[in-house]
mmCIF file with all atom_site columns, C-alpha atoms in Angstrom:
data_model
loop_
_atom_site.group_PDB
_atom_site.id
_atom_site.type_symbol
_atom_site.label_atom_id
_atom_site.label_alt_id
_atom_site.label_comp_id
_atom_site.label_asym_id
_atom_site.label_entity_id
_atom_site.label_seq_id
_atom_site.pdbx_PDB_ins_code
_atom_site.Cartn_x
_atom_site.Cartn_y
_atom_site.Cartn_z
_atom_site.occupancy
_atom_site.B_iso_or_equiv
_atom_site.pdbx_formal_charge
_atom_site.auth_seq_id
_atom_site.auth_comp_id
_atom_site.auth_asym_id
_atom_site.auth_atom_id
_atom_site.pdbx_PDB_model_num
ATOM 1   C CA . MET A 1 1   ? 0.000  0.000  0.000  1.00 42.00 ? 199 MET A CA 1
ATOM 2   C CA . ASP A 1 2   ? 1.261  3.457  -0.853 1.00 48.00 ? 200 ASP A CA 1
ATOM 3   C CA . ASP A 1 3   ? 2.274  5.669  2.020  1.00 48.00 ? 201 ASP A CA 1
ATOM 4   C CA . TYR A 1 4   ? 0.172  8.779  1.360  1.00 46.00 ? 202 TYR A CA 1
ATOM 5   C CA . THR A 1 5   ? 1.663  10.533 4.381  1.00 52.00 ? 203 THR A CA 1
ATOM 6   C CA . ARG A 1 6   ? 5.049  10.656 2.708  1.00 55.00 ? 204 ARG A CA 1
ATOM 7   C CA . GLU A 1 7   ? 6.055  14.050 1.314  1.00 52.00 ? 205 GLU A CA 1
ATOM 8   C CA . PRO A 1 8   ? 5.641  14.148 -2.493 1.00 54.00 ? 206 PRO A CA 1
ATOM 9   C CA . PHE A 1 9   ? 8.977  14.235 -4.309 1.00 46.00 ? 207 PHE A CA 1
ATOM 10  C CA . TRP A 1 10  ? 8.213  17.623 -5.876 1.00 45.00 ? 208 TRP A CA 1
ATOM 11  C CA . GLN A 1 11  ? 7.856  19.192 -2.432 1.00 56.00 ? 209 GLN A CA 1
ATOM 12  C CA . LYS A 1 12  ? 11.158 17.897 -1.093 1.00 65.00 ? 210 LYS A CA 1
ATOM 13  C CA . ARG A 1 13  ? 13.968 20.398 -0.688 1.00 66.00 ? 211 ARG A CA 1
ATOM 14  C CA . GLU A 1 14  ? 17.226 20.724 1.157  1.00 81.00 ? 212 GLU A CA 1
ATOM 15  C CA . GLN A 1 15  ? 17.265 22.078 4.678  1.00 88.00 ? 213 GLN A CA 1
ATOM 16  C CA . MET A 1 16  ? 17.131 25.852 4.684  1.00 94.00 ? 214 MET A CA 1
ATOM 17  C CA . ARG A 1 17  ? 19.374 27.886 6.966  1.00 96.00 ? 215 ARG A CA 1
ATOM 18  C CA . VAL A 1 18  ? 18.207 31.351 7.971  1.00 98.00 ? 216 VAL A CA 1
ATOM 19  C CA . VAL A 1 19  ? 20.111 34.032 9.878  1.00 98.00 ? 217 VAL A CA 1
ATOM 20  C CA . ILE A 1 20  ? 18.367 37.182 11.085 1.00 98.00 ? 218 ILE A CA 1
ATOM 21  C CA . PHE A 1 21  ? 20.581 40.033 12.272 1.00 98.00 ? 219 PHE A CA 1
ATOM 22  C CA . ASP A 1 22  ? 19.959 43.007 14.484 1.00 97.00 ? 220 ASP A CA 1
ATOM 23  C CA . MET A 1 23  ? 21.447 46.113 12.842 1.00 97.00 ? 221 MET A CA 1
ATOM 24  C CA . ASP A 1 24  ? 22.730 48.784 15.251 1.00 95.00 ? 222 ASP A CA 1
ATOM 25  C CA . GLY A 1 25  ? 25.497 47.334 17.390 1.00 94.00 ? 223 GLY A CA 1
ATOM 26  C CA . THR A 1 26  ? 25.564 44.057 15.440 1.00 97.00 ? 224 THR A CA 1
ATOM 27  C CA . LEU A 1 27  ? 26.062 44.799 11.744 1.00 98.00 ? 225 LEU A CA 1
ATOM 28  C CA . ILE A 1 28  ? 26.787 48.523 11.903 1.00 97.00 ? 226 ILE A CA 1
ATOM 29  C CA . ASP A 1 29  ? 28.523 50.758 14.427 1.00 96.00 ? 227 ASP A CA 1
ATOM 30  C CA . SER A 1 30  ? 26.110 53.687 14.438 1.00 95.00 ? 228 SER A CA 1
ATOM 31  C CA . GLN A 1 31  ? 26.655 55.049 17.934 1.00 95.00 ? 229 GLN A CA 1
ATOM 32  C CA . ASN A 1 32  ? 28.243 58.345 16.885 1.00 96.00 ? 230 ASN A CA 1
ATOM 33  C CA . ASP A 1 33  ? 25.416 59.229 14.506 1.00 96.00 ? 231 ASP A CA 1
ATOM 34  C CA . ILE A 1 34  ? 22.669 58.250 16.957 1.00 96.00 ? 232 ILE A CA 1
ATOM 35  C CA . THR A 1 35  ? 24.364 60.325 19.648 1.00 97.00 ? 233 THR A CA 1
ATOM 36  C CA . ALA A 1 36  ? 24.788 63.322 17.337 1.00 97.00 ? 234 ALA A CA 1
ATOM 37  C CA . SER A 1 37  ? 21.080 63.407 16.512 1.00 97.00 ? 235 SER A CA 1
ATOM 38  C CA . ILE A 1 38  ? 20.020 62.934 20.135 1.00 97.00 ? 236 ILE A CA 1
ATOM 39  C CA . ASN A 1 39  ? 22.302 65.771 21.186 1.00 97.00 ? 237 ASN A CA 1
ATOM 40  C CA . HIS A 1 40  ? 20.899 67.950 18.407 1.00 98.00 ? 238 HIS A CA 1
ATOM 41  C CA . VAL A 1 41  ? 17.414 67.488 19.849 1.00 97.00 ? 239 VAL A CA 1
ATOM 42  C CA . ARG A 1 42  ? 18.666 68.043 23.398 1.00 97.00 ? 240 ARG A CA 1
ATOM 43  C CA . GLN A 1 43  ? 20.247 71.347 22.449 1.00 97.00 ? 241 GLN A CA 1
ATOM 44  C CA . LYS A 1 44  ? 17.573 72.686 20.109 1.00 97.00 ? 242 LYS A CA 1
ATOM 45  C CA . ASN A 1 45  ? 14.445 71.666 21.997 1.00 97.00 ? 243 ASN A CA 1
ATOM 46  C CA . HIS A 1 46  ? 15.612 71.482 25.601 1.00 97.00 ? 244 HIS A CA 1
ATOM 47  C CA . GLY A 1 47  ? 18.804 73.513 26.002 1.00 96.00 ? 245 GLY A CA 1
ATOM 48  C CA . LEU A 1 48  ? 20.581 70.496 27.491 1.00 96.00 ? 246 LEU A CA 1
ATOM 49  C CA . GLU A 1 49  ? 24.272 69.615 27.449 1.00 96.00 ? 247 GLU A CA 1
ATOM 50  C CA . PRO A 1 50  ? 25.414 66.820 25.098 1.00 97.00 ? 248 PRO A CA 1
ATOM 51  C CA . LEU A 1 51  ? 25.500 63.192 26.169 1.00 97.00 ? 249 LEU A CA 1
ATOM 52  C CA . SER A 1 52  ? 28.407 60.838 25.532 1.00 96.00 ? 250 SER A CA 1
ATOM 53  C CA . SER A 1 53  ? 28.028 58.006 23.034 1.00 95.00 ? 251 SER A CA 1
ATOM 54  C CA . ASP A 1 54  ? 28.891 55.550 25.816 1.00 93.00 ? 252 ASP A CA 1
ATOM 55  C CA . PHE A 1 55  ? 25.904 56.737 27.844 1.00 95.00 ? 253 PHE A CA 1
ATOM 56  C CA . VAL A 1 56  ? 23.583 56.639 24.826 1.00 95.00 ? 254 VAL A CA 1
ATOM 57  C CA . VAL A 1 57  ? 24.557 53.067 23.903 1.00 91.00 ? 255 VAL A CA 1
ATOM 58  C CA . GLU A 1 58  ? 24.266 51.869 27.495 1.00 89.00 ? 256 GLU A CA 1
ATOM 59  C CA . ALA A 1 59  ? 20.829 53.482 27.828 1.00 91.00 ? 257 ALA A CA 1
ATOM 60  C CA . ILE A 1 60  ? 19.542 51.973 24.583 1.00 86.00 ? 258 ILE A CA 1
ATOM 61  C CA . ASN A 1 61  ? 20.590 48.490 25.662 1.00 82.00 ? 259 ASN A CA 1
ATOM 62  C CA . ARG A 1 62  ? 19.031 48.580 29.128 1.00 81.00 ? 260 ARG A CA 1
ATOM 63  C CA . ASP A 1 63  ? 16.331 45.983 29.684 1.00 75.00 ? 261 ASP A CA 1
ATOM 64  C CA . GLN A 1 64  ? 14.077 48.519 31.380 1.00 76.00 ? 262 GLN A CA 1
ATOM 65  C CA . ARG A 1 65  ? 14.330 52.184 30.435 1.00 82.00 ? 263 ARG A CA 1
ATOM 66  C CA . ASN A 1 66  ? 12.465 55.338 29.505 1.00 92.00 ? 264 ASN A CA 1
ATOM 67  C CA . LEU A 1 67  ? 14.565 56.801 26.697 1.00 92.00 ? 265 LEU A CA 1
ATOM 68  C CA . ALA A 1 68  ? 12.553 60.027 26.595 1.00 93.00 ? 266 ALA A CA 1
ATOM 69  C CA . GLN A 1 69  ? 13.426 60.601 30.236 1.00 95.00 ? 267 GLN A CA 1
ATOM 70  C CA . LEU A 1 70  ? 17.055 59.572 29.841 1.00 95.00 ? 268 LEU A CA 1
ATOM 71  C CA . PHE A 1 71  ? 17.689 61.609 26.687 1.00 96.00 ? 269 PHE A CA 1
ATOM 72  C CA . TYR A 1 72  ? 15.348 64.593 26.917 1.00 96.00 ? 270 TYR A CA 1
ATOM 73  C CA . GLY A 1 73  ? 14.082 64.737 30.489 1.00 94.00 ? 271 GLY A CA 1
ATOM 74  C CA . THR A 1 74  ? 10.460 64.145 29.460 1.00 95.00 ? 272 THR A CA 1
ATOM 75  C CA . GLU A 1 75  ? 8.125  61.377 30.593 1.00 93.00 ? 273 GLU A CA 1
ATOM 76  C CA . VAL A 1 76  ? 6.951  60.649 27.040 1.00 93.00 ? 274 VAL A CA 1
ATOM 77  C CA . TYR A 1 77  ? 8.587  60.913 23.627 1.00 93.00 ? 275 TYR A CA 1
ATOM 78  C CA . GLU A 1 78  ? 7.147  64.217 22.446 1.00 96.00 ? 276 GLU A CA 1
ATOM 79  C CA . ASP A 1 79  ? 6.209  64.685 18.793 1.00 95.00 ? 277 ASP A CA 1
ATOM 80  C CA . ARG A 1 80  ? 8.459  67.711 18.428 1.00 97.00 ? 278 ARG A CA 1
ATOM 81  C CA . ASP A 1 81  ? 11.450 65.653 19.603 1.00 96.00 ? 279 ASP A CA 1
ATOM 82  C CA . ARG A 1 82  ? 10.622 62.735 17.312 1.00 94.00 ? 280 ARG A CA 1
ATOM 83  C CA . ILE A 1 83  ? 10.150 65.005 14.291 1.00 95.00 ? 281 ILE A CA 1
ATOM 84  C CA . LEU A 1 84  ? 13.400 66.887 14.899 1.00 97.00 ? 282 LEU A CA 1
ATOM 85  C CA . PHE A 1 85  ? 15.349 63.685 15.563 1.00 95.00 ? 283 PHE A CA 1
ATOM 86  C CA . GLU A 1 86  ? 14.113 62.000 12.389 1.00 94.00 ? 284 GLU A CA 1
ATOM 87  C CA . ALA A 1 87  ? 14.770 65.074 10.254 1.00 95.00 ? 285 ALA A CA 1
ATOM 88  C CA . HIS A 1 88  ? 18.318 65.337 11.581 1.00 96.00 ? 286 HIS A CA 1
ATOM 89  C CA . TYR A 1 89  ? 19.035 61.597 11.545 1.00 95.00 ? 287 TYR A CA 1
ATOM 90  C CA . HIS A 1 90  ? 17.936 61.213 7.929  1.00 92.00 ? 288 HIS A CA 1
ATOM 91  C CA . LYS A 1 91  ? 21.187 62.880 6.868  1.00 92.00 ? 289 LYS A CA 1
ATOM 92  C CA . GLN A 1 92  ? 23.251 62.075 9.938  1.00 96.00 ? 290 GLN A CA 1
ATOM 93  C CA . CYS A 1 93  ? 22.708 58.298 9.857  1.00 95.00 ? 291 CYS A CA 1
ATOM 94  C CA . THR A 1 94  ? 25.216 57.783 7.038  1.00 95.00 ? 292 THR A CA 1
ATOM 95  C CA . GLU A 1 95  ? 27.845 60.286 8.181  1.00 95.00 ? 293 GLU A CA 1
ATOM 96  C CA . SER A 1 96  ? 29.983 57.937 10.266 1.00 94.00 ? 294 SER A CA 1
ATOM 97  C CA . ALA A 1 97  ? 28.208 54.563 10.240 1.00 94.00 ? 295 ALA A CA 1
ATOM 98  C CA . VAL A 1 98  ? 30.635 51.715 9.533  1.00 96.00 ? 296 VAL A CA 1
ATOM 99  C CA . VAL A 1 99  ? 30.389 47.941 9.263  1.00 97.00 ? 297 VAL A CA 1
ATOM 100 C CA . TYR A 1 100 ? 32.067 46.125 12.145 1.00 97.00 ? 298 TYR A CA 1
ATOM 101 C CA . ASP A 1 101 ? 35.308 44.318 11.330 1.00 97.00 ? 299 ASP A CA 1
ATOM 102 C CA . GLY A 1 102 ? 34.595 40.902 9.892  1.00 97.00 ? 300 GLY A CA 1
ATOM 103 C CA . VAL A 1 103 ? 30.863 41.461 9.332  1.00 98.00 ? 301 VAL A CA 1
ATOM 104 C CA . ARG A 1 104 ? 31.089 42.087 5.582  1.00 98.00 ? 302 ARG A CA 1
ATOM 105 C CA . GLU A 1 105 ? 33.171 38.937 5.155  1.00 98.00 ? 303 GLU A CA 1
ATOM 106 C CA . LEU A 1 106 ? 30.649 36.999 7.260  1.00 98.00 ? 304 LEU A CA 1
ATOM 107 C CA . VAL A 1 107 ? 27.659 38.176 5.231  1.00 98.00 ? 305 VAL A CA 1
ATOM 108 C CA . GLU A 1 108 ? 29.416 37.385 1.956  1.00 98.00 ? 306 GLU A CA 1
ATOM 109 C CA . ALA A 1 109 ? 30.362 33.906 3.196  1.00 97.00 ? 307 ALA A CA 1
ATOM 110 C CA . LEU A 1 110 ? 26.795 33.187 4.316  1.00 98.00 ? 308 LEU A CA 1
ATOM 111 C CA . HIS A 1 111 ? 25.493 34.333 0.947  1.00 97.00 ? 309 HIS A CA 1
ATOM 112 C CA . GLU A 1 112 ? 27.915 32.031 -0.860 1.00 97.00 ? 310 GLU A CA 1
ATOM 113 C CA . ARG A 1 113 ? 26.687 29.131 1.268  1.00 95.00 ? 311 ARG A CA 1
ATOM 114 C CA . GLY A 1 114 ? 23.096 29.813 0.307  1.00 95.00 ? 312 GLY A CA 1
ATOM 115 C CA . VAL A 1 115 ? 22.017 30.988 3.735  1.00 97.00 ? 313 VAL A CA 1
ATOM 116 C CA . LYS A 1 116 ? 18.909 33.197 3.715  1.00 97.00 ? 314 LYS A CA 1
ATOM 117 C CA . MET A 1 117 ? 19.431 36.427 5.664  1.00 98.00 ? 315 MET A CA 1
ATOM 118 C CA . GLY A 1 118 ? 17.255 39.181 7.062  1.00 98.00 ? 316 GLY A CA 1
ATOM 119 C CA . VAL A 1 119 ? 17.503 42.202 9.323  1.00 98.00 ? 317 VAL A CA 1
ATOM 120 C CA . ALA A 1 120 ? 15.211 42.868 12.280 1.00 98.00 ? 318 ALA A CA 1
ATOM 121 C CA . THR A 1 121 ? 15.807 46.265 13.861 1.00 96.00 ? 319 THR A CA 1
ATOM 122 C CA . ASN A 1 122 ? 13.877 48.438 16.280 1.00 92.00 ? 320 ASN A CA 1
ATOM 123 C CA . ALA A 1 123 ? 14.965 51.412 14.160 1.00 91.00 ? 321 ALA A CA 1
ATOM 124 C CA . PRO A 1 124 ? 12.499 52.729 11.557 1.00 92.00 ? 322 PRO A CA 1
ATOM 125 C CA . SER A 1 125 ? 12.867 50.810 8.306  1.00 94.00 ? 323 SER A CA 1
ATOM 126 C CA . PRO A 1 126 ? 13.627 53.865 6.093  1.00 93.00 ? 324 PRO A CA 1
ATOM 127 C CA . PHE A 1 127 ? 16.718 54.627 8.170  1.00 94.00 ? 325 PHE A CA 1
ATOM 128 C CA . ALA A 1 128 ? 17.732 50.958 8.306  1.00 96.00 ? 326 ALA A CA 1
ATOM 129 C CA . ARG A 1 129 ? 17.520 50.539 4.554  1.00 96.00 ? 327 ARG A CA 1
ATOM 130 C CA . ARG A 1 130 ? 19.330 53.841 3.947  1.00 95.00 ? 328 ARG A CA 1
ATOM 131 C CA . MET A 1 131 ? 22.185 52.797 6.251  1.00 96.00 ? 329 MET A CA 1
ATOM 132 C CA . LEU A 1 132 ? 22.498 49.271 4.896  1.00 97.00 ? 330 LEU A CA 1
ATOM 133 C CA . GLU A 1 133 ? 22.494 50.560 1.329  1.00 97.00 ? 331 GLU A CA 1
ATOM 134 C CA . HIS A 1 134 ? 25.141 53.137 2.259  1.00 96.00 ? 332 HIS A CA 1
ATOM 135 C CA . VAL A 1 135 ? 27.518 50.473 3.601  1.00 96.00 ? 333 VAL A CA 1
ATOM 136 C CA . GLY A 1 136 ? 26.742 48.071 0.745  1.00 97.00 ? 334 GLY A CA 1
ATOM 137 C CA . LEU A 1 137 ? 25.043 45.298 2.725  1.00 97.00 ? 335 LEU A CA 1
ATOM 138 C CA . ALA A 1 138 ? 21.397 45.775 1.695  1.00 97.00 ? 336 ALA A CA 1
ATOM 139 C CA . PRO A 1 139 ? 21.486 43.477 -1.383 1.00 97.00 ? 337 PRO A CA 1
ATOM 140 C CA . PHE A 1 140 ? 22.371 40.460 0.762  1.00 98.00 ? 338 PHE A CA 1
ATOM 141 C CA . PHE A 1 141 ? 19.167 40.527 2.800  1.00 98.00 ? 339 PHE A CA 1
ATOM 142 C CA . GLU A 1 142 ? 15.822 38.977 1.886  1.00 96.00 ? 340 GLU A CA 1
ATOM 143 C CA . THR A 1 143 ? 14.054 41.441 4.184  1.00 97.00 ? 341 THR A CA 1
ATOM 144 C CA . ILE A 1 144 ? 14.881 44.562 6.188  1.00 97.00 ? 342 ILE A CA 1
ATOM 145 C CA . VAL A 1 145 ? 12.189 44.868 8.852  1.00 97.00 ? 343 VAL A CA 1
ATOM 146 C CA . GLY A 1 146 ? 11.970 47.935 11.083 1.00 96.00 ? 344 GLY A CA 1
ATOM 147 C CA . ALA A 1 147 ? 9.779  48.713 14.071 1.00 93.00 ? 345 ALA A CA 1
ATOM 148 C CA . ASP A 1 148 ? 7.434  50.773 11.897 1.00 93.00 ? 346 ASP A CA 1
ATOM 149 C CA . MET A 1 149 ? 6.468  47.644 9.940  1.00 96.00 ? 347 MET A CA 1
ATOM 150 C CA . VAL A 1 150 ? 5.052  45.655 12.870 1.00 96.00 ? 348 VAL A CA 1
ATOM 151 C CA . ALA A 1 151 ? 2.668  46.177 15.762 1.00 95.00 ? 349 ALA A CA 1
ATOM 152 C CA . LEU A 1 152 ? 5.291  45.489 18.441 1.00 94.00 ? 350 LEU A CA 1
ATOM 153 C CA . PRO A 1 153 ? 9.091  45.826 18.317 1.00 92.00 ? 351 PRO A CA 1
ATOM 154 C CA . LYS A 1 154 ? 11.598 43.363 19.765 1.00 94.00 ? 352 LYS A CA 1
ATOM 155 C CA . PRO A 1 155 ? 11.507 41.537 22.155 1.00 93.00 ? 353 PRO A CA 1
ATOM 156 C CA . ASP A 1 156 ? 8.233  40.630 20.446 1.00 96.00 ? 354 ASP A CA 1
ATOM 157 C CA . PRO A 1 157 ? 9.060  38.092 17.699 1.00 97.00 ? 355 PRO A CA 1
ATOM 158 C CA . GLU A 1 158 ? 6.783  39.638 15.054 1.00 97.00 ? 356 GLU A CA 1
ATOM 159 C CA . MET A 1 159 ? 9.491  41.269 12.949 1.00 95.00 ? 357 MET A CA 1
ATOM 160 C CA . LEU A 1 160 ? 11.478 38.030 12.897 1.00 97.00 ? 358 LEU A CA 1
ATOM 161 C CA . GLU A 1 161 ? 8.362  36.164 11.830 1.00 97.00 ? 359 GLU A CA 1
ATOM 162 C CA . VAL A 1 162 ? 7.992  38.523 8.856  1.00 96.00 ? 360 VAL A CA 1
ATOM 163 C CA . THR A 1 163 ? 11.306 37.235 7.502  1.00 96.00 ? 361 THR A CA 1
ATOM 164 C CA . LEU A 1 164 ? 10.575 33.603 8.359  1.00 97.00 ? 362 LEU A CA 1
ATOM 165 C CA . GLU A 1 165 ? 7.258  33.760 6.517  1.00 97.00 ? 363 GLU A CA 1
ATOM 166 C CA . HIS A 1 166 ? 8.888  35.514 3.568  1.00 96.00 ? 364 HIS A CA 1
ATOM 167 C CA . VAL A 1 167 ? 11.424 32.707 3.049  1.00 96.00 ? 365 VAL A CA 1
ATOM 168 C CA . LEU A 1 168 ? 8.845  29.955 3.773  1.00 95.00 ? 366 LEU A CA 1
ATOM 169 C CA . PHE A 1 169 ? 10.730 28.777 6.852  1.00 96.00 ? 367 PHE A CA 1
ATOM 170 C CA . ASP A 1 170 ? 9.655  25.357 8.141  1.00 95.00 ? 368 ASP A CA 1
ATOM 171 C CA . SER A 1 171 ? 10.495 24.977 11.827 1.00 91.00 ? 369 SER A CA 1
ATOM 172 C CA . LYS A 1 172 ? 10.363 21.171 11.539 1.00 91.00 ? 370 LYS A CA 1
ATOM 173 C CA . LYS A 1 173 ? 12.990 21.021 8.793  1.00 93.00 ? 371 LYS A CA 1
ATOM 174 C CA . ASP A 1 174 ? 14.962 24.241 8.709  1.00 95.00 ? 372 ASP A CA 1
ATOM 175 C CA . SER A 1 175 ? 17.439 25.872 11.079 1.00 95.00 ? 373 SER A CA 1
ATOM 176 C CA . GLY A 1 176 ? 17.300 29.527 12.074 1.00 97.00 ? 374 GLY A CA 1
ATOM 177 C CA . PHE A 1 177 ? 19.458 31.914 14.080 1.00 98.00 ? 375 PHE A CA 1
ATOM 178 C CA . MET A 1 178 ? 18.929 35.360 15.583 1.00 98.00 ? 376 MET A CA 1
ATOM 179 C CA . VAL A 1 179 ? 22.150 37.357 15.990 1.00 98.00 ? 377 VAL A CA 1
ATOM 180 C CA . GLY A 1 180 ? 22.107 40.475 18.133 1.00 97.00 ? 378 GLY A CA 1
ATOM 181 C CA . ASP A 1 181 ? 23.775 42.502 20.843 1.00 94.00 ? 379 ASP A CA 1
ATOM 182 C CA . ASN A 1 182 ? 21.141 42.791 23.565 1.00 91.00 ? 380 ASN A CA 1
ATOM 183 C CA . SER A 1 183 ? 18.601 40.832 25.573 1.00 92.00 ? 381 SER A CA 1
ATOM 184 C CA . LYS A 1 184 ? 15.692 41.984 23.397 1.00 93.00 ? 382 LYS A CA 1
ATOM 185 C CA . ASP A 1 185 ? 17.281 40.274 20.387 1.00 96.00 ? 383 ASP A CA 1
ATOM 186 C CA . MET A 1 186 ? 17.808 37.088 22.379 1.00 96.00 ? 384 MET A CA 1
ATOM 187 C CA . GLU A 1 187 ? 14.250 37.020 23.703 1.00 96.00 ? 385 GLU A CA 1
ATOM 188 C CA . ALA A 1 188 ? 12.794 37.720 20.264 1.00 97.00 ? 386 ALA A CA 1
ATOM 189 C CA . GLY A 1 189 ? 14.838 34.870 18.826 1.00 97.00 ? 387 GLY A CA 1
ATOM 190 C CA . PHE A 1 190 ? 13.720 32.489 21.569 1.00 96.00 ? 388 PHE A CA 1
ATOM 191 C CA . ARG A 1 191 ? 10.066 33.418 21.118 1.00 97.00 ? 389 ARG A CA 1
ATOM 192 C CA . ALA A 1 192 ? 10.378 32.905 17.347 1.00 97.00 ? 390 ALA A CA 1
ATOM 193 C CA . GLY A 1 193 ? 11.843 29.434 17.886 1.00 96.00 ? 391 GLY A CA 1
ATOM 194 C CA . LEU A 1 194 ? 15.322 30.384 16.660 1.00 97.00 ? 392 LEU A CA 1
ATOM 195 C CA . THR A 1 195 ? 18.774 29.748 18.093 1.00 97.00 ? 393 THR A CA 1
ATOM 196 C CA . SER A 1 196 ? 19.935 32.949 19.776 1.00 97.00 ? 394 SER A CA 1
ATOM 197 C CA . VAL A 1 197 ? 23.497 34.156 19.212 1.00 98.00 ? 395 VAL A CA 1
ATOM 198 C CA . PHE A 1 198 ? 24.799 37.052 21.314 1.00 97.00 ? 396 PHE A CA 1
ATOM 199 C CA . ALA A 1 199 ? 27.457 39.165 19.553 1.00 97.00 ? 397 ALA A CA 1
ATOM 200 C CA . THR A 1 200 ? 29.934 40.875 21.893 1.00 96.00 ? 398 THR A CA 1
ATOM 201 C CA . TRP A 1 201 ? 31.819 42.893 19.266 1.00 95.00 ? 399 TRP A CA 1
ATOM 202 C CA . GLY A 1 202 ? 29.254 45.701 19.132 1.00 92.00 ? 400 GLY A CA 1
ATOM 203 C CA . PHE A 1 203 ? 27.358 47.790 21.661 1.00 90.00 ? 401 PHE A CA 1
ATOM 204 C CA . SER A 1 204 ? 27.388 45.173 24.460 1.00 88.00 ? 402 SER A CA 1
ATOM 205 C CA . PRO A 1 205 ? 30.615 43.416 25.510 1.00 88.00 ? 403 PRO A CA 1
ATOM 206 C CA . GLU A 1 206 ? 28.713 40.908 27.670 1.00 88.00 ? 404 GLU A CA 1
ATOM 207 C CA . GLY A 1 207 ? 25.447 39.037 27.296 1.00 90.00 ? 405 GLY A CA 1
ATOM 208 C CA . HIS A 1 208 ? 23.653 35.706 27.264 1.00 92.00 ? 406 HIS A CA 1
ATOM 209 C CA . GLY A 1 209 ? 22.167 33.554 24.533 1.00 95.00 ? 407 GLY A CA 1
ATOM 210 C CA . ASP A 1 210 ? 22.234 29.995 23.253 1.00 97.00 ? 408 ASP A CA 1
ATOM 211 C CA . HIS A 1 211 ? 25.675 30.966 21.984 1.00 97.00 ? 409 HIS A CA 1
ATOM 212 C CA . VAL A 1 212 ? 27.951 33.921 22.707 1.00 97.00 ? 410 VAL A CA 1
ATOM 213 C CA . ILE A 1 213 ? 30.479 34.896 20.042 1.00 97.00 ? 411 ILE A CA 1
ATOM 214 C CA . ALA A 1 214 ? 33.217 37.516 20.066 1.00 97.00 ? 412 ALA A CA 1
ATOM 215 C CA . TYR A 1 215 ? 34.016 37.545 16.325 1.00 97.00 ? 413 TYR A CA 1
ATOM 216 C CA . PRO A 1 216 ? 31.705 37.411 13.298 1.00 97.00 ? 414 PRO A CA 1
ATOM 217 C CA . SER A 1 217 ? 33.587 34.451 11.814 1.00 96.00 ? 415 SER A CA 1
ATOM 218 C CA . GLU A 1 218 ? 32.532 32.311 14.783 1.00 97.00 ? 416 GLU A CA 1
ATOM 219 C CA . LEU A 1 219 ? 28.984 32.253 13.456 1.00 97.00 ? 417 LEU A CA 1
ATOM 220 C CA . LEU A 1 220 ? 30.120 30.178 10.475 1.00 95.00 ? 418 LEU A CA 1
ATOM 221 C CA . GLU A 1 221 ? 31.176 27.434 12.895 1.00 92.00 ? 419 GLU A CA 1
ATOM 222 C CA . LEU A 1 222 ? 27.659 27.242 14.356 1.00 92.00 ? 420 LEU A CA 1
ATOM 223 C CA . LEU A 1 223 ? 25.840 26.696 11.076 1.00 87.00 ? 421 LEU A CA 1
#
């Protein structure tokens, strides 16, 4: 008797490997540009002294924080601050953004191996795409998903699921990884059913995940 539960031959395919990256602090060092735009808003709208990039990065990566309070001294992110930040950051975001050492080589190697890649960032997607195009990485990614494209940002897994659905990821057959530099990336990866990989070369020198790697090339050993 034929086994009708067996997968038809035309539906069989090789195991897919998918890697989803965070952007800021994982693919791109953007701390100087983010800080410049925050300080522009602080000075123009609030008459405040500039913050250091170290403080800005540490604040962004806190598990619990009110960034409006930390950056502008307000309880909520006011529209005037958001509008001024976005207007300034549109130009600023490509002024000094650079790819971390070894990341370009990693992305190229993954592409050559047929690995599907995406970006999931809590930054707005227009800025993310602009930055990734500027540094020459955008063509390697199946999707570039920003916080404006989903109902909830990371640690919610929705933006990761956008990429997984796009590439027709099958959790029973395929393998997937979320690579990032903070706990929100790790939680989002866990909730999406992916292997979490904490990268220590960017904004956060210490963290926890299924794997912790200090150099981009180490990811190739995990796949």
